Amino acid sequence: MRLYSDDELNAVSVRADPMVVLPTTREVRDLQRLNVVLTWEEGAVVRAPGWSGMVTAVSGDPEMEEGRPVLAIDGIDRIARASAEPFYRALASGDRGADVGRLHELLLATGFIDAMPADSEFLSFGTSLAVEQFNASLGLMDSRVFDPGTVIWLPFAPFPVETMEVEVGAPAPAPGSVIATGPATLLSAVLQAQNPAEPISLEPGVPYVLVKGQARLAFDAEMLTLPGEGLAALAALVEPLAEQTDAVIERETPLEVLAVPSTAIVANGDGDLCAWVVDASDDAGYRPVDVTLAGSQAGVTNVATGLGAEEEVLANPSAVLEEWVCP
């Protein structure tokens, strides 16, 4: 026998057990990996003057300095000199020209004359005697003729040496060939997302830094470029003339946040966010607190403000509370 009834059953509301957690303190760095696109100016070069013979010595100095030997050919030192123009011809007593004036400047700078002559563009007998002393200081004896091959012209001084292209025992480099190269100059560095689909994202008003190795470099957050002082520091960390390098950016000062399960954060129709915390004044109650967030990942949300580190948070408010939307 079957029995039937038209009576309606009362609705039963089943609520889940509350899950209460303490927030976890953590630091948010907003770390983002990226590429830095580099633009360089190649280093200045030093070229060989007119000479011949065998290289018998090479200076290991990191810089070429005025009046200092750079190398020796056939036992005769060749010194560095920065001037408006390089020497191009042998000069002897009776010669005249602007290059004679530059020779007098060289002799004055190296201490072989005490003052510039009244007619600085004329090579007098007295100057030829000074040239003889100059030559002897280099190892070239009994000659009153200035040899332009004893002077290596520098575009500027001191000249920092990145690479030296001469070796002891090798033939003297051909006239006009490069014997030394200065360091390349980094002209610009542009920050670029590694994945175009995920552009670089910076929190407004928050200072960030570019991190490469142990260096932390400020950059222009609007243009995503490095300023001059940052370029010099970055250039020392990468291969010269490299087209790009990888790096990361992060907050200059990490943000201290409290991590809670993402399910603990709820919103209302206006977009206001809150979390429900255990109400100490009510043994069985919870109260909402307004919060601001600092990102979330893998089911964990970072709360920047509004929540205390010792406040117990209801992780499943929608399953426990009848009215769980933020007021």
PDB file of C-alpha atoms in Angstrom, residues 96-97 100-101 104 116-124:
ATOM      1  CA  ARG A  96     108.095  75.518 -41.067  1.00  0.00           C
ATOM      2  CA  GLY A  97     104.396  74.745 -40.557  1.00  0.00           C
ATOM      3  CA  VAL A 100     106.191  72.446 -36.161  1.00  0.00           C
ATOM      4  CA  GLY A 101     104.016  74.383 -33.715  1.00  0.00           C
ATOM      5  CA  HIS A 104     107.020  72.664 -29.908  1.00  0.00           C
ATOM      6  CA  MET A 116     107.228  78.237 -26.681  1.00  0.00           C
ATOM      7  CA  PRO A 117     109.490  80.173 -29.115  1.00  0.00           C
ATOM      8  CA  ALA A 118     108.289  83.499 -30.496  1.00  0.00           C
ATOM      9  CA  ASP A 119     107.971  81.947 -33.962  1.00  0.00           C
ATOM     10  CA  SER A 120     106.471  78.645 -32.901  1.00  0.00           C
ATOM     11  CA  GLU A 121     105.954  77.382 -36.458  1.00  0.00           C
ATOM     12  CA  PHE A 122     109.664  77.548 -37.358  1.00  0.00           C
ATOM     13  CA  LEU A 123     112.017  74.709 -36.370  1.00  0.00           C
ATOM     14  CA  SER A 124     115.248  76.409 -35.321  1.00  0.00           C
TER      15      SER A 124
END
